[in-house]
Amino acid sequence: MNNHPIRESFQKGMVFAIIVIFMMMTGFHMIAATLVSKIFGVYVLRGSIPDVRFMGYVHILFGFWSGWSASGKTGKTPARIFQGFAAGLITGGFIALFDLLLNFLILSGTDIREYLSALSIESMDYFLLNLRQTGILAHLGIYATAGLVGSTIAIFLRSESVQHMWQNLKSSISNFTTQINEALPMFVRKYGKYLIYLVLLAALVILPTKWGSYMNFVIGLVGLYVIAGIGLNIIVGLSGQLALGYAAFFAMGAYSVGIFNAPEPHHLMWGFWPAIVIAVLMAIVAAFVLGVPIMRLRGDYLAIVTLGFGEIIRILLKSDLLTNFTGGPRGIHAIQGPTLFGKPFTSDIDYVYLIFAGVALSIFIYNRLQDSRTGRAWLAIKEDPIAAQATGINLQKYKLLALVIGAAFAGLVGGISAARNQFTGPNDHSLMVSINVLSLVIVGGVNSIPGIILGAFTLKGLPEILREVENYRQLAFGALLIVMMLMRPDGLWPSSRPQMEKGDCSQNGENITNDGGKNA
């Protein structure tokens, strides 16, 4: 066996050991054990310590993962099994060295909270499986065995026979669905998708009445971030501009609704619908004012400028300078909600329906834009600005259009959110809001509507449901982005690359040019 696989096993083992040790030092190992206990149907009170066997399952999981990742996809089977075993053993070895330090701290009575506030004697004992010195040997055995099992299972699942069986299964499913589709009447084949839309619409109408108030709140939050993600995707995904000040447009929408539909600070009660229109328009105006002077920037420079714009808006809203106009640090309270046909929106169910309508409208607009000449111009700019400009595309015009449309989506989200919460304040529009939206687009899949929905649920819905990880949200964001970049760089649900047949040009006779001229 050459040195390269051994070195790779050492690297894999060391990486997983660092991850586990970092989890322990931040106190996240107890959160991980709590999440595992939920999988087994055992619910732990918040702040309580789960049964120690769940901590053992966490160690087994990381040892298994270490062996799986180190086993590789090619090479002789014994060598690959040994690589997984070695990675698990190395992970356990590094953790065992760390266990020696933990035992020393426990026996010496050191107050570890002076250095790491998340740790205690109980949490260190829990990491050691309540075995103290014996926990060192237990960790070595667990990680070595789990690494061996992980590599063995990985090799089996990656074997040619299993892959051949999987391909046959996919082919059988594909043939079966094709046969069913051919057997359906022409009417069903032609209008079947509309029947699916009707079923989906009925589900969206019925389900909010069955969910509880908290679930409706979570689904509404996810829906708002879906709309925001679609808007940011127009800027980032279609036109290729990295904007980090997206929360500023949220603020424009939220404060517009607050100012024009709240008793204070100006006693203007124009109603929600006029206020939401003003919110969208104010976001558009802000994007235009920001975009005109910076459209020649790109890359990191554009990101820095938009980030600065977002922070300027937040600081101004928080300062005493605008207290009489925006409420200052206290924000705007008692924002009134919408009224439809004389019925005021008073429950979470009403707002869920409103948000569902906003999501549907956003998806419709996005699809129309993506498949239009404007959408293709954006994609051309994203792929190669110089080539796009050579074909006659006005770069500044189309990039500014993308920024303005994306900001309109953010203004809509900000206005609905302010009315739903009956409050808006400076802290609701921080940089983290922009990072959240950008993260869900990247994690879900750029230019993919299903991906954006999945990313919004992953980054916003799950943390609301799993409140145990609330304090570790930023850590989870960073870890998830790193994992996504390594394992699925195109996102959880990547989009297919848009294609245009050669015949499209001759049939449509259109070229993506600034003057909209026709081909001969």
CSV table of N, CA and C in Angstrom, one decimal, residues 365-449:
chain,number,residue,atom,x,y,z
A,365,ILE,N,-44.1,35.4,-11.9
A,365,ILE,CA,-43.3,36.5,-12.4
A,365,ILE,C,-41.9,36.0,-12.8
A,366,TYR,N,-41.3,35.2,-11.8
A,366,TYR,CA,-39.9,34.7,-12.1
A,366,TYR,C,-39.9,33.9,-13.3
A,367,ASN,N,-40.8,32.9,-13.5
A,367,ASN,CA,-40.8,32.1,-14.6
A,367,ASN,C,-41.0,32.9,-15.9
A,368,ARG,N,-41.9,33.9,-15.9
A,368,ARG,CA,-42.0,34.7,-17.1
A,368,ARG,C,-40.8,35.5,-17.4
A,369,LEU,N,-40.1,35.9,-16.4
A,369,LEU,CA,-38.9,36.7,-16.7
A,369,LEU,C,-37.7,35.8,-17.1
A,370,GLN,N,-37.6,34.6,-16.5
A,370,GLN,CA,-36.5,33.7,-16.8
A,370,GLN,C,-36.6,33.2,-18.3
A,371,ASP,N,-37.8,33.0,-18.8
A,371,ASP,CA,-38.0,32.5,-20.1
A,371,ASP,C,-38.1,33.6,-21.2
A,372,SER,N,-38.0,34.8,-20.8
A,372,SER,CA,-38.2,35.9,-21.7
A,372,SER,C,-36.8,36.3,-22.3
A,373,ARG,N,-36.9,37.3,-23.2
A,373,ARG,CA,-35.7,37.8,-23.8
A,373,ARG,C,-34.8,38.5,-22.7
A,374,THR,N,-35.5,39.2,-21.7
A,374,THR,CA,-34.8,39.8,-20.6
A,374,THR,C,-34.0,38.8,-19.8
A,375,GLY,N,-34.7,37.7,-19.5
A,375,GLY,CA,-34.0,36.6,-18.7
A,375,GLY,C,-32.8,36.1,-19.4
A,376,ARG,N,-32.9,35.9,-20.7
A,376,ARG,CA,-31.8,35.4,-21.5
A,376,ARG,C,-30.6,36.4,-21.5
A,377,ALA,N,-31.0,37.7,-21.6
A,377,ALA,CA,-30.0,38.7,-21.5
A,377,ALA,C,-29.3,38.7,-20.2
A,378,TRP,N,-30.0,38.5,-19.1
A,378,TRP,CA,-29.4,38.4,-17.8
A,378,TRP,C,-28.4,37.2,-17.7
A,379,LEU,N,-28.8,36.0,-18.2
A,379,LEU,CA,-28.0,34.9,-18.2
A,379,LEU,C,-26.7,35.1,-19.1
A,380,ALA,N,-26.9,35.8,-20.2
A,380,ALA,CA,-25.7,36.1,-21.0
A,380,ALA,C,-24.7,37.0,-20.3
A,381,ILE,N,-25.3,38.0,-19.6
A,381,ILE,CA,-24.4,38.9,-18.8
A,381,ILE,C,-23.7,38.1,-17.7
A,382,LYS,N,-24.4,37.2,-17.0
A,382,LYS,CA,-23.8,36.4,-16.0
A,382,LYS,C,-22.7,35.5,-16.5
A,383,GLU,N,-22.9,34.9,-17.7
A,383,GLU,CA,-21.9,33.9,-18.2
A,383,GLU,C,-20.7,34.7,-18.7
A,384,ASP,N,-20.9,35.8,-19.5
A,384,ASP,CA,-19.7,36.5,-20.1
A,384,ASP,C,-20.2,37.9,-20.4
A,385,PRO,N,-19.9,38.9,-19.5
A,385,PRO,CA,-20.4,40.2,-19.8
A,385,PRO,C,-19.8,40.8,-21.1
A,386,ILE,N,-18.5,40.5,-21.4
A,386,ILE,CA,-17.9,41.1,-22.6
A,386,ILE,C,-18.6,40.6,-23.8
A,387,ALA,N,-18.8,39.3,-23.9
A,387,ALA,CA,-19.5,38.7,-25.0
A,387,ALA,C,-20.9,39.2,-25.1
A,388,ALA,N,-21.6,39.3,-24.0
A,388,ALA,CA,-23.0,39.9,-24.0
A,388,ALA,C,-23.0,41.3,-24.5
A,389,GLN,N,-22.1,42.1,-24.1
A,389,GLN,CA,-22.0,43.5,-24.6
A,389,GLN,C,-21.7,43.5,-26.1
A,390,ALA,N,-20.9,42.6,-26.5
A,390,ALA,CA,-20.6,42.5,-28.0
A,390,ALA,C,-21.8,42.2,-28.8
A,391,THR,N,-22.8,41.5,-28.3
A,391,THR,CA,-24.0,41.2,-29.0
A,391,THR,C,-25.0,42.3,-29.0
A,392,GLY,N,-24.7,43.4,-28.3
A,392,GLY,CA,-25.6,44.5,-28.2
A,392,GLY,C,-26.4,44.7,-27.0
A,393,ILE,N,-26.1,43.9,-26.0
A,393,ILE,CA,-26.8,44.0,-24.7
A,393,ILE,C,-26.3,45.2,-23.9
A,394,ASN,N,-27.2,46.0,-23.4
A,394,ASN,CA,-26.8,47.1,-22.6
A,394,ASN,C,-26.6,46.6,-21.1
A,395,LEU,N,-25.4,46.5,-20.7
A,395,LEU,CA,-25.1,45.8,-19.4
A,395,LEU,C,-25.7,46.6,-18.3
A,396,GLN,N,-25.5,47.9,-18.3
A,396,GLN,CA,-26.0,48.7,-17.1
A,396,GLN,C,-27.5,48.7,-17.0
A,397,LYS,N,-28.2,48.7,-18.2
A,397,LYS,CA,-29.6,48.7,-18.2
A,397,LYS,C,-30.2,47.5,-17.6
A,398,TYR,N,-29.7,46.3,-18.1
A,398,TYR,CA,-30.2,45.0,-17.7
A,398,TYR,C,-29.9,44.7,-16.2
A,399,LYS,N,-28.7,45.1,-15.8
A,399,LYS,CA,-28.3,44.8,-14.4
A,399,LYS,C,-29.1,45.7,-13.5
A,400,LEU,N,-29.3,46.9,-13.9
A,400,LEU,CA,-30.1,47.8,-13.0
A,400,LEU,C,-31.6,47.3,-13.0
A,401,LEU,N,-32.1,46.8,-14.1
A,401,LEU,CA,-33.4,46.2,-14.1
A,401,LEU,C,-33.5,45.0,-13.1
A,402,ALA,N,-32.5,44.2,-13.1
A,402,ALA,CA,-32.5,43.0,-12.2
A,402,ALA,C,-32.5,43.5,-10.8
A,403,LEU,N,-31.7,44.5,-10.4
A,403,LEU,CA,-31.6,45.0,-9.1
A,403,LEU,C,-33.0,45.6,-8.7
A,404,VAL,N,-33.6,46.3,-9.6
A,404,VAL,CA,-34.9,47.0,-9.2
A,404,VAL,C,-36.0,45.9,-9.0
A,405,ILE,N,-36.1,44.9,-9.9
A,405,ILE,CA,-37.1,43.9,-9.7
A,405,ILE,C,-36.9,43.1,-8.5
A,406,GLY,N,-35.6,42.7,-8.2
A,406,GLY,CA,-35.3,42.0,-7.0
A,406,GLY,C,-35.7,42.8,-5.8
A,407,ALA,N,-35.4,44.1,-5.8
A,407,ALA,CA,-35.7,44.9,-4.6
A,407,ALA,C,-37.3,45.0,-4.4
A,408,ALA,N,-38.0,45.0,-5.5
A,408,ALA,CA,-39.5,45.0,-5.4
A,408,ALA,C,-40.0,43.8,-4.6
A,409,PHE,N,-39.4,42.6,-4.9
A,409,PHE,CA,-39.8,41.5,-4.1
A,409,PHE,C,-39.5,41.7,-2.6
A,410,ALA,N,-38.3,42.2,-2.3
A,410,ALA,CA,-37.9,42.5,-0.9
A,410,ALA,C,-38.9,43.5,-0.3
A,411,GLY,N,-39.3,44.5,-1.0
A,411,GLY,CA,-40.2,45.5,-0.4
A,411,GLY,C,-41.5,44.8,-0.1
A,412,LEU,N,-42.0,43.9,-1.0
A,412,LEU,CA,-43.2,43.2,-0.7
A,412,LEU,C,-43.1,42.3,0.5
A,413,VAL,N,-42.0,41.6,0.7
A,413,VAL,CA,-41.8,40.8,1.9
A,413,VAL,C,-41.7,41.7,3.1
A,414,GLY,N,-41.0,42.8,3.1
A,414,GLY,CA,-40.9,43.6,4.2
A,414,GLY,C,-42.3,44.2,4.6
A,415,GLY,N,-43.1,44.6,3.7
A,415,GLY,CA,-44.4,45.1,4.0
A,415,GLY,C,-45.3,44.1,4.6
A,416,ILE,N,-45.4,42.9,4.1
A,416,ILE,CA,-46.2,41.8,4.6
A,416,ILE,C,-45.7,41.4,6.0
A,417,SER,N,-44.4,41.3,6.2
A,417,SER,CA,-43.8,40.9,7.5
A,417,SER,C,-44.1,42.0,8.5
A,418,ALA,N,-44.1,43.2,8.2
A,418,ALA,CA,-44.4,44.3,9.2
A,418,ALA,C,-45.8,44.2,9.6
A,419,ALA,N,-46.7,44.0,8.7
A,419,ALA,CA,-48.1,43.9,9.0
A,419,ALA,C,-48.4,42.6,9.8
A,420,ARG,N,-47.8,41.6,9.5
A,420,ARG,CA,-48.0,40.3,10.2
A,420,ARG,C,-47.5,40.3,11.6
A,421,ASN,N,-46.3,41.0,11.8
A,421,ASN,CA,-45.8,41.1,13.2
A,421,ASN,C,-46.3,42.3,13.9
A,422,GLN,N,-47.0,43.2,13.2
A,422,GLN,CA,-47.5,44.4,13.8
A,422,GLN,C,-46.4,45.3,14.4
A,423,PHE,N,-45.2,45.1,13.8
A,423,PHE,CA,-44.1,45.8,14.3
A,423,PHE,C,-42.9,45.7,13.3
A,424,THR,N,-42.1,46.8,13.3
A,424,THR,CA,-40.9,46.7,12.5
A,424,THR,C,-39.9,47.6,13.2
A,425,GLY,N,-38.6,47.1,13.3
A,425,GLY,CA,-37.6,47.9,14.0
A,425,GLY,C,-36.3,47.7,13.3
A,426,PRO,N,-35.3,48.5,13.6
A,426,PRO,CA,-34.0,48.4,12.9
A,426,PRO,C,-33.3,47.0,13.0
A,427,ASN,N,-33.5,46.3,14.1
A,427,ASN,CA,-32.9,45.0,14.3
A,427,ASN,C,-33.5,43.9,13.4
A,428,ASP,N,-34.7,44.2,12.8
A,428,ASP,CA,-35.3,43.3,11.9
A,428,ASP,C,-34.7,43.3,10.5
A,429,HIS,N,-33.7,44.3,10.3
A,429,HIS,CA,-33.2,44.4,8.9
A,429,HIS,C,-31.7,44.5,9.0
A,430,SER,N,-31.1,43.6,9.8
A,430,SER,CA,-29.6,43.6,9.9
A,430,SER,C,-29.0,42.8,8.8
A,431,LEU,N,-27.7,42.8,8.8
A,431,LEU,CA,-26.9,42.1,7.8
A,431,LEU,C,-27.3,40.6,7.8
A,432,MET,N,-27.6,40.0,8.9
A,432,MET,CA,-27.9,38.6,9.0
A,432,MET,C,-29.1,38.2,8.1
A,433,VAL,N,-30.0,39.2,8.0
A,433,VAL,CA,-31.2,38.9,7.1
A,433,VAL,C,-30.7,38.7,5.7
A,434,SER,N,-29.8,39.6,5.2
A,434,SER,CA,-29.3,39.4,3.8
A,434,SER,C,-28.5,38.1,3.7
A,435,ILE,N,-27.7,37.8,4.7
A,435,ILE,CA,-27.0,36.5,4.7
A,435,ILE,C,-27.9,35.3,4.7
A,436,ASN,N,-29.0,35.4,5.4
A,436,ASN,CA,-30.0,34.3,5.5
A,436,ASN,C,-30.5,34.0,4.1
A,437,VAL,N,-30.9,35.1,3.4
A,437,VAL,CA,-31.6,35.0,2.1
A,437,VAL,C,-30.5,34.4,1.1
A,438,LEU,N,-29.3,35.0,1.1
A,438,LEU,CA,-28.3,34.5,0.2
A,438,LEU,C,-28.0,33.1,0.5
A,439,SER,N,-27.9,32.7,1.7
A,439,SER,CA,-27.6,31.3,2.1
A,439,SER,C,-28.6,30.3,1.6
A,440,LEU,N,-29.9,30.7,1.7
A,440,LEU,CA,-31.0,29.7,1.2
A,440,LEU,C,-30.9,29.6,-0.3
A,441,VAL,N,-30.6,30.7,-1.0
A,441,VAL,CA,-30.4,30.5,-2.5
A,441,VAL,C,-29.3,29.6,-2.8
A,442,ILE,N,-28.2,29.8,-2.1
A,442,ILE,CA,-27.0,28.9,-2.4
A,442,ILE,C,-27.2,27.5,-2.0
A,443,VAL,N,-27.8,27.3,-0.8
A,443,VAL,CA,-28.0,25.9,-0.3
A,443,VAL,C,-29.1,25.2,-1.1
A,444,GLY,N,-30.1,25.9,-1.5
A,444,GLY,CA,-31.2,25.3,-2.2
A,444,GLY,C,-30.8,25.0,-3.7
A,445,GLY,N,-30.2,26.0,-4.3
A,445,GLY,CA,-29.9,25.8,-5.7
A,445,GLY,C,-30.2,27.1,-6.5
A,446,VAL,N,-29.1,27.7,-7.0
A,446,VAL,CA,-29.3,29.0,-7.8
A,446,VAL,C,-30.2,28.7,-9.0
A,447,ASN,N,-31.1,29.6,-9.3
A,447,ASN,CA,-32.0,29.6,-10.4
A,447,ASN,C,-32.9,28.4,-10.4
A,448,SER,N,-33.2,27.9,-9.2
A,448,SER,CA,-34.1,26.7,-9.0
A,448,SER,C,-35.2,27.1,-8.0
A,449,ILE,N,-36.4,27.2,-8.5
A,449,ILE,CA,-37.5,27.5,-7.6
A,449,ILE,C,-37.7,26.4,-6.6
